[in-house]
Amino acid sequence: MRLLNATTLRLETTDDEVLFNDVENGTAHERRGYAKLRGCCDTALSQNLKYVWIDTCCIDKSSSAELSEEINSMFRWYSMAEVCYAYLHDATGEQNYLSSEWFDRGWTLQELIAPKKVEFYAKNWTKFGSRSQLSKVLSKKTGIAEAYLHGADLSRASIAERMSWAAKRVTTRPEDMAYCLLGIFNTHMSPIYG
């Protein structure tokens, strides 16, 4: 996975994420990102949740048909989720979470807005707050009115307002900047990469 360092404006490559093939092949535990996967599953089990959906390992990106379906469904799935865990791998807790790159990534915008409930976790899987508890600070950080962080109908926000939420966010691929906004604009399209 490539990420753009917002400070240096340089691409940084990581191979931390557990991918679909890693889970399918039984090699997930060999990846550095396994702790994130395990932490998510342990947290879900502690809340009596039987299943989790993690985009990096639940989407078979080698299938363009599946990838297209998943990209067009993500916002709906987040909105139907019991809870969304926002894992901030670079935060130690409430003291420094606002500087996390999670707030710079395009795809996490729908994770913040769509679910009924969002819980924030630091890199050691310590919960430090929920979207409702942190809504004032989150609104100031993201420019998203608190009403939308509390579930107000997104269609009440103008197109310009919704675009402003994404203005400072980045994606690895230029096309993903459009695709990560599909659900926020309640639209569908077939992703084409390259």
PDB file of C-alpha atoms in Angstrom:
ATOM      1  CA  MET A   1       0.000   0.000   0.000  1.00  0.00           C
ATOM      2  CA  ARG A   2       1.241   3.483  -0.830  1.00  0.00           C
ATOM      3  CA  LEU A   3       0.413   6.479   1.332  1.00  0.00           C
ATOM      4  CA  LEU A   4       1.177  10.116   0.708  1.00  0.00           C
ATOM      5  CA  ASN A   5       2.993  11.713   3.610  1.00  0.00           C
ATOM      6  CA  ALA A   6       1.036  14.946   4.098  1.00  0.00           C
ATOM      7  CA  THR A   7       4.061  16.724   5.575  1.00  0.00           C
ATOM      8  CA  THR A   8       6.744  15.703   3.094  1.00  0.00           C
ATOM      9  CA  LEU A   9       4.446  15.122   0.096  1.00  0.00           C
ATOM     10  CA  ARG A  10       6.363  11.918  -0.603  1.00  0.00           C
ATOM     11  CA  LEU A  11       4.857   8.522  -1.246  1.00  0.00           C
ATOM     12  CA  GLU A  12       5.635   5.939   1.395  1.00  0.00           C
ATOM     13  CA  THR A  13       5.101   2.253   0.743  1.00  0.00           C
ATOM     14  CA  THR A  14       3.947  -0.068   3.477  1.00  0.00           C
ATOM     15  CA  ASP A  15       3.069  -3.723   3.361  1.00  0.00           C
ATOM     16  CA  ASP A  16       1.385  -3.810   6.733  1.00  0.00           C
ATOM     17  CA  GLU A  17      -2.156  -4.578   5.630  1.00  0.00           C
ATOM     18  CA  VAL A  18      -3.558  -8.079   5.685  1.00  0.00           C
ATOM     19  CA  LEU A  19      -5.064  -8.646   2.250  1.00  0.00           C
ATOM     20  CA  PHE A  20      -7.802 -10.925   0.947  1.00  0.00           C
ATOM     21  CA  ASN A  21      -5.263 -13.464  -0.371  1.00  0.00           C
ATOM     22  CA  ASP A  22      -3.463 -13.541   2.996  1.00  0.00           C
ATOM     23  CA  VAL A  23      -6.691 -14.588   4.719  1.00  0.00           C
ATOM     24  CA  GLU A  24      -7.587 -17.056   1.958  1.00  0.00           C
ATOM     25  CA  ASN A  25      -4.103 -18.624   2.030  1.00  0.00           C
ATOM     26  CA  GLY A  26      -3.865 -18.773   5.822  1.00  0.00           C
ATOM     27  CA  THR A  27      -0.830 -16.469   5.892  1.00  0.00           C
ATOM     28  CA  ALA A  28      -2.483 -13.442   7.545  1.00  0.00           C
ATOM     29  CA  HIS A  29      -0.586 -14.033  10.786  1.00  0.00           C
ATOM     30  CA  GLU A  30       2.708 -13.495   8.926  1.00  0.00           C
ATOM     31  CA  ARG A  31       1.898  -9.879   8.021  1.00  0.00           C
ATOM     32  CA  ARG A  32       2.800  -6.925  10.213  1.00  0.00           C
ATOM     33  CA  GLY A  33      -0.817  -5.768   9.957  1.00  0.00           C
ATOM     34  CA  TYR A  34      -2.035  -8.937  11.653  1.00  0.00           C
ATOM     35  CA  ALA A  35      -2.169  -7.176  15.046  1.00  0.00           C
ATOM     36  CA  LYS A  36      -4.690  -4.724  13.586  1.00  0.00           C
ATOM     37  CA  LEU A  37      -6.835  -7.577  12.268  1.00  0.00           C
ATOM     38  CA  ARG A  38      -6.597  -9.483  15.551  1.00  0.00           C
ATOM     39  CA  GLY A  39      -7.368  -6.341  17.585  1.00  0.00           C
ATOM     40  CA  CYS A  40     -10.440  -5.654  15.484  1.00  0.00           C
ATOM     41  CA  CYS A  41     -11.715  -9.208  15.890  1.00  0.00           C
ATOM     42  CA  ASP A  42     -11.012  -9.253  19.632  1.00  0.00           C
ATOM     43  CA  THR A  43     -12.816  -5.933  20.064  1.00  0.00           C
ATOM     44  CA  ALA A  44     -15.807  -7.207  18.098  1.00  0.00           C
ATOM     45  CA  LEU A  45     -15.956 -10.401  20.132  1.00  0.00           C
ATOM     46  CA  SER A  46     -15.793  -8.407  23.381  1.00  0.00           C
ATOM     47  CA  GLN A  47     -18.911  -6.565  22.161  1.00  0.00           C
ATOM     48  CA  ASN A  48     -20.663  -9.835  21.276  1.00  0.00           C
ATOM     49  CA  LEU A  49     -20.344  -9.219  17.546  1.00  0.00           C
ATOM     50  CA  LYS A  50     -19.811 -12.345  15.491  1.00  0.00           C
ATOM     51  CA  TYR A  51     -18.551 -10.807  12.237  1.00  0.00           C
ATOM     52  CA  VAL A  52     -16.310  -7.967  11.095  1.00  0.00           C
ATOM     53  CA  TRP A  53     -15.748  -6.427   7.683  1.00  0.00           C
ATOM     54  CA  ILE A  54     -12.307  -4.999   6.953  1.00  0.00           C
ATOM     55  CA  ASP A  55     -11.942  -3.602   3.459  1.00  0.00           C
ATOM     56  CA  THR A  56      -8.301  -4.601   2.996  1.00  0.00           C
ATOM     57  CA  CYS A  57      -8.887  -8.289   3.637  1.00  0.00           C
ATOM     58  CA  CYS A  58     -12.563  -8.788   2.771  1.00  0.00           C
ATOM     59  CA  ILE A  59     -12.413  -7.465  -0.796  1.00  0.00           C
ATOM     60  CA  ASP A  60     -10.853  -9.601  -3.508  1.00  0.00           C
ATOM     61  CA  LYS A  61      -9.216  -6.821  -5.481  1.00  0.00           C
ATOM     62  CA  SER A  62      -8.110  -9.260  -8.177  1.00  0.00           C
ATOM     63  CA  SER A  63     -11.755  -9.487  -9.287  1.00  0.00           C
ATOM     64  CA  SER A  64     -12.801  -6.275 -11.033  1.00  0.00           C
ATOM     65  CA  ALA A  65     -16.482  -7.256 -10.748  1.00  0.00           C
ATOM     66  CA  GLU A  66     -16.201  -7.773  -6.990  1.00  0.00           C
ATOM     67  CA  LEU A  67     -14.150  -4.623  -6.532  1.00  0.00           C
ATOM     68  CA  SER A  68     -16.761  -2.587  -8.407  1.00  0.00           C
ATOM     69  CA  GLU A  69     -19.606  -4.039  -6.351  1.00  0.00           C
ATOM     70  CA  GLU A  70     -17.752  -3.469  -3.085  1.00  0.00           C
ATOM     71  CA  ILE A  71     -16.795   0.136  -3.865  1.00  0.00           C
ATOM     72  CA  ASN A  72     -20.399   0.928  -4.741  1.00  0.00           C
ATOM     73  CA  SER A  73     -21.680  -0.799  -1.580  1.00  0.00           C
ATOM     74  CA  MET A  74     -19.227   0.416   1.063  1.00  0.00           C
ATOM     75  CA  PHE A  75     -21.183   3.468   2.219  1.00  0.00           C
ATOM     76  CA  ARG A  76     -24.366   1.398   2.565  1.00  0.00           C
ATOM     77  CA  TRP A  77     -22.529  -1.284   4.527  1.00  0.00           C
ATOM     78  CA  TYR A  78     -21.023   1.277   6.869  1.00  0.00           C
ATOM     79  CA  SER A  79     -24.477   2.784   7.393  1.00  0.00           C
ATOM     80  CA  MET A  80     -25.902  -0.644   8.264  1.00  0.00           C
ATOM     81  CA  ALA A  81     -23.047  -1.638  10.581  1.00  0.00           C
ATOM     82  CA  GLU A  82     -23.658  -2.041  14.281  1.00  0.00           C
ATOM     83  CA  VAL A  83     -20.457  -0.079  14.888  1.00  0.00           C
ATOM     84  CA  CYS A  84     -17.457   1.112  12.899  1.00  0.00           C
ATOM     85  CA  TYR A  85     -14.051   0.880  14.537  1.00  0.00           C
ATOM     86  CA  ALA A  86     -11.805   3.741  13.467  1.00  0.00           C
ATOM     87  CA  TYR A  87      -8.322   2.388  14.106  1.00  0.00           C
ATOM     88  CA  LEU A  88      -5.744   5.171  14.269  1.00  0.00           C
ATOM     89  CA  HIS A  89      -2.466   3.253  13.985  1.00  0.00           C
ATOM     90  CA  ASP A  90      -0.415   6.405  14.530  1.00  0.00           C
ATOM     91  CA  ALA A  91      -2.243   7.746  17.595  1.00  0.00           C
ATOM     92  CA  THR A  92      -1.572   6.901  21.221  1.00  0.00           C
ATOM     93  CA  GLY A  93      -4.897   8.214  22.469  1.00  0.00           C
ATOM     94  CA  GLU A  94      -7.013  11.296  22.899  1.00  0.00           C
ATOM     95  CA  GLN A  95      -3.952  13.522  23.317  1.00  0.00           C
ATOM     96  CA  ASN A  96      -2.733  13.211  19.716  1.00  0.00           C
ATOM     97  CA  TYR A  97      -5.453  11.582  17.642  1.00  0.00           C
ATOM     98  CA  LEU A  98      -6.248  14.706  15.610  1.00  0.00           C
ATOM     99  CA  SER A  99      -2.831  14.509  13.961  1.00  0.00           C
ATOM    100  CA  SER A 100      -3.502  10.970  12.729  1.00  0.00           C
ATOM    101  CA  GLU A 101      -3.269  10.353   8.994  1.00  0.00           C
ATOM    102  CA  TRP A 102      -6.717   8.756   9.303  1.00  0.00           C
ATOM    103  CA  PHE A 103      -8.120  12.278   8.942  1.00  0.00           C
ATOM    104  CA  ASP A 104      -6.155  12.829   5.711  1.00  0.00           C
ATOM    105  CA  ARG A 105      -7.307   9.725   3.841  1.00  0.00           C
ATOM    106  CA  GLY A 106     -10.154   9.908   1.339  1.00  0.00           C
ATOM    107  CA  TRP A 107     -11.629   6.493   2.078  1.00  0.00           C
ATOM    108  CA  THR A 108     -12.042   7.172   5.806  1.00  0.00           C
ATOM    109  CA  LEU A 109     -14.491  10.015   5.158  1.00  0.00           C
ATOM    110  CA  GLN A 110     -17.332   7.545   4.634  1.00  0.00           C
ATOM    111  CA  GLU A 111     -16.208   5.623   7.730  1.00  0.00           C
ATOM    112  CA  LEU A 112     -16.680   8.819   9.728  1.00  0.00           C
ATOM    113  CA  ILE A 113     -20.052   9.821   8.264  1.00  0.00           C
ATOM    114  CA  ALA A 114     -22.021   6.704   7.269  1.00  0.00           C
ATOM    115  CA  PRO A 115     -22.180   4.491  10.399  1.00  0.00           C
ATOM    116  CA  LYS A 116     -24.694   4.932  13.184  1.00  0.00           C
ATOM    117  CA  LYS A 117     -21.872   4.562  15.680  1.00  0.00           C
ATOM    118  CA  VAL A 118     -18.105   5.111  15.348  1.00  0.00           C
ATOM    119  CA  GLU A 119     -15.600   4.207  18.055  1.00  0.00           C
ATOM    120  CA  PHE A 120     -12.029   5.510  17.921  1.00  0.00           C
ATOM    121  CA  TYR A 121      -9.113   3.275  18.900  1.00  0.00           C
ATOM    122  CA  ALA A 122      -5.436   4.095  19.351  1.00  0.00           C
ATOM    123  CA  LYS A 123      -2.636   1.929  17.986  1.00  0.00           C
ATOM    124  CA  ASN A 124      -2.767  -0.462  20.952  1.00  0.00           C
ATOM    125  CA  TRP A 125      -6.543  -0.922  20.498  1.00  0.00           C
ATOM    126  CA  THR A 126      -7.388   1.283  23.469  1.00  0.00           C
ATOM    127  CA  LYS A 127     -10.703   3.035  22.931  1.00  0.00           C
ATOM    128  CA  PHE A 128     -10.454   6.768  23.559  1.00  0.00           C
ATOM    129  CA  GLY A 129     -13.843   7.997  22.432  1.00  0.00           C
ATOM    130  CA  SER A 130     -16.793   7.756  20.104  1.00  0.00           C
ATOM    131  CA  ARG A 131     -17.917  10.014  17.301  1.00  0.00           C
ATOM    132  CA  SER A 132     -20.783  11.305  19.442  1.00  0.00           C
ATOM    133  CA  GLN A 133     -18.454  12.042  22.383  1.00  0.00           C
ATOM    134  CA  LEU A 134     -15.889  13.781  20.169  1.00  0.00           C
ATOM    135  CA  SER A 135     -18.298  15.428  17.709  1.00  0.00           C
ATOM    136  CA  LYS A 136     -17.438  19.055  18.527  1.00  0.00           C
ATOM    137  CA  VAL A 137     -13.719  18.492  18.029  1.00  0.00           C
ATOM    138  CA  LEU A 138     -14.286  16.256  14.990  1.00  0.00           C
ATOM    139  CA  SER A 139     -16.494  18.903  13.400  1.00  0.00           C
ATOM    140  CA  LYS A 140     -13.815  21.529  13.873  1.00  0.00           C
ATOM    141  CA  LYS A 141     -11.092  19.214  12.501  1.00  0.00           C
ATOM    142  CA  THR A 142     -13.036  18.009   9.436  1.00  0.00           C
ATOM    143  CA  GLY A 143     -15.312  20.939   8.642  1.00  0.00           C
ATOM    144  CA  ILE A 144     -18.304  18.598   8.812  1.00  0.00           C
ATOM    145  CA  ALA A 145     -21.256  20.118  10.674  1.00  0.00           C
ATOM    146  CA  GLU A 146     -22.075  18.235  13.868  1.00  0.00           C
ATOM    147  CA  ALA A 147     -25.565  17.469  12.571  1.00  0.00           C
ATOM    148  CA  TYR A 148     -24.057  15.202   9.894  1.00  0.00           C
ATOM    149  CA  LEU A 149     -21.809  13.537  12.448  1.00  0.00           C
ATOM    150  CA  HIS A 150     -24.996  12.737  14.368  1.00  0.00           C
ATOM    151  CA  GLY A 151     -26.757  11.203  11.368  1.00  0.00           C
ATOM    152  CA  ALA A 152     -28.547  14.083   9.623  1.00  0.00           C
ATOM    153  CA  ASP A 153     -29.595  13.366   6.032  1.00  0.00           C
ATOM    154  CA  LEU A 154     -26.557  14.079   3.841  1.00  0.00           C
ATOM    155  CA  SER A 155     -28.760  15.297   1.002  1.00  0.00           C
ATOM    156  CA  ARG A 156     -29.395  18.412   3.108  1.00  0.00           C
ATOM    157  CA  ALA A 157     -25.724  19.343   2.639  1.00  0.00           C
ATOM    158  CA  SER A 158     -24.984  21.117  -0.619  1.00  0.00           C
ATOM    159  CA  ILE A 159     -22.692  19.523  -3.172  1.00  0.00           C
ATOM    160  CA  ALA A 160     -20.119  22.222  -2.421  1.00  0.00           C
ATOM    161  CA  GLU A 161     -20.306  21.480   1.301  1.00  0.00           C
ATOM    162  CA  ARG A 162     -19.821  17.743   0.769  1.00  0.00           C
ATOM    163  CA  MET A 163     -16.937  18.387  -1.634  1.00  0.00           C
ATOM    164  CA  SER A 164     -15.289  20.606   0.987  1.00  0.00           C
ATOM    165  CA  TRP A 165     -15.180  17.649   3.392  1.00  0.00           C
ATOM    166  CA  ALA A 166     -12.938  15.813   0.937  1.00  0.00           C
ATOM    167  CA  ALA A 167     -10.877  18.794  -0.233  1.00  0.00           C
ATOM    168  CA  LYS A 168      -7.883  18.162   2.041  1.00  0.00           C
ATOM    169  CA  ARG A 169      -7.974  14.378   1.856  1.00  0.00           C
ATOM    170  CA  VAL A 170      -5.779  12.193  -0.317  1.00  0.00           C
ATOM    171  CA  THR A 171      -5.953   8.774  -1.922  1.00  0.00           C
ATOM    172  CA  THR A 172      -3.204   6.573  -3.288  1.00  0.00           C
ATOM    173  CA  ARG A 173      -4.721   6.502  -6.760  1.00  0.00           C
ATOM    174  CA  PRO A 174      -6.217   9.651  -8.312  1.00  0.00           C
ATOM    175  CA  GLU A 175      -9.357   7.743  -9.378  1.00  0.00           C
ATOM    176  CA  ASP A 176     -10.073   6.766  -5.782  1.00  0.00           C
ATOM    177  CA  MET A 177     -10.754  10.393  -4.879  1.00  0.00           C
ATOM    178  CA  ALA A 178     -13.946  10.101  -6.945  1.00  0.00           C
ATOM    179  CA  TYR A 179     -14.778   6.534  -5.931  1.00  0.00           C
ATOM    180  CA  CYS A 180     -14.475   7.196  -2.192  1.00  0.00           C
ATOM    181  CA  LEU A 181     -17.200   9.855  -2.519  1.00  0.00           C
ATOM    182  CA  LEU A 182     -19.801   7.716  -4.319  1.00  0.00           C
ATOM    183  CA  GLY A 183     -21.864   6.954  -1.227  1.00  0.00           C
ATOM    184  CA  ILE A 184     -21.604  10.500   0.102  1.00  0.00           C
ATOM    185  CA  PHE A 185     -23.259  11.668  -3.130  1.00  0.00           C
ATOM    186  CA  ASN A 186     -25.604   8.655  -3.296  1.00  0.00           C
ATOM    187  CA  THR A 187     -24.407   7.679  -6.746  1.00  0.00           C
ATOM    188  CA  HIS A 188     -22.956   4.592  -8.414  1.00  0.00           C
ATOM    189  CA  MET A 189     -20.408   4.047 -11.163  1.00  0.00           C
ATOM    190  CA  SER A 190     -18.143   1.304 -12.425  1.00  0.00           C
ATOM    191  CA  PRO A 191     -14.602   1.981 -11.236  1.00  0.00           C
ATOM    192  CA  ILE A 192     -11.993   1.972 -13.980  1.00  0.00           C
ATOM    193  CA  TYR A 193      -8.359   2.061 -12.940  1.00  0.00           C
ATOM    194  CA  GLY A 194      -5.404   2.983 -15.064  1.00  0.00           C
TER     195      GLY A 194
END
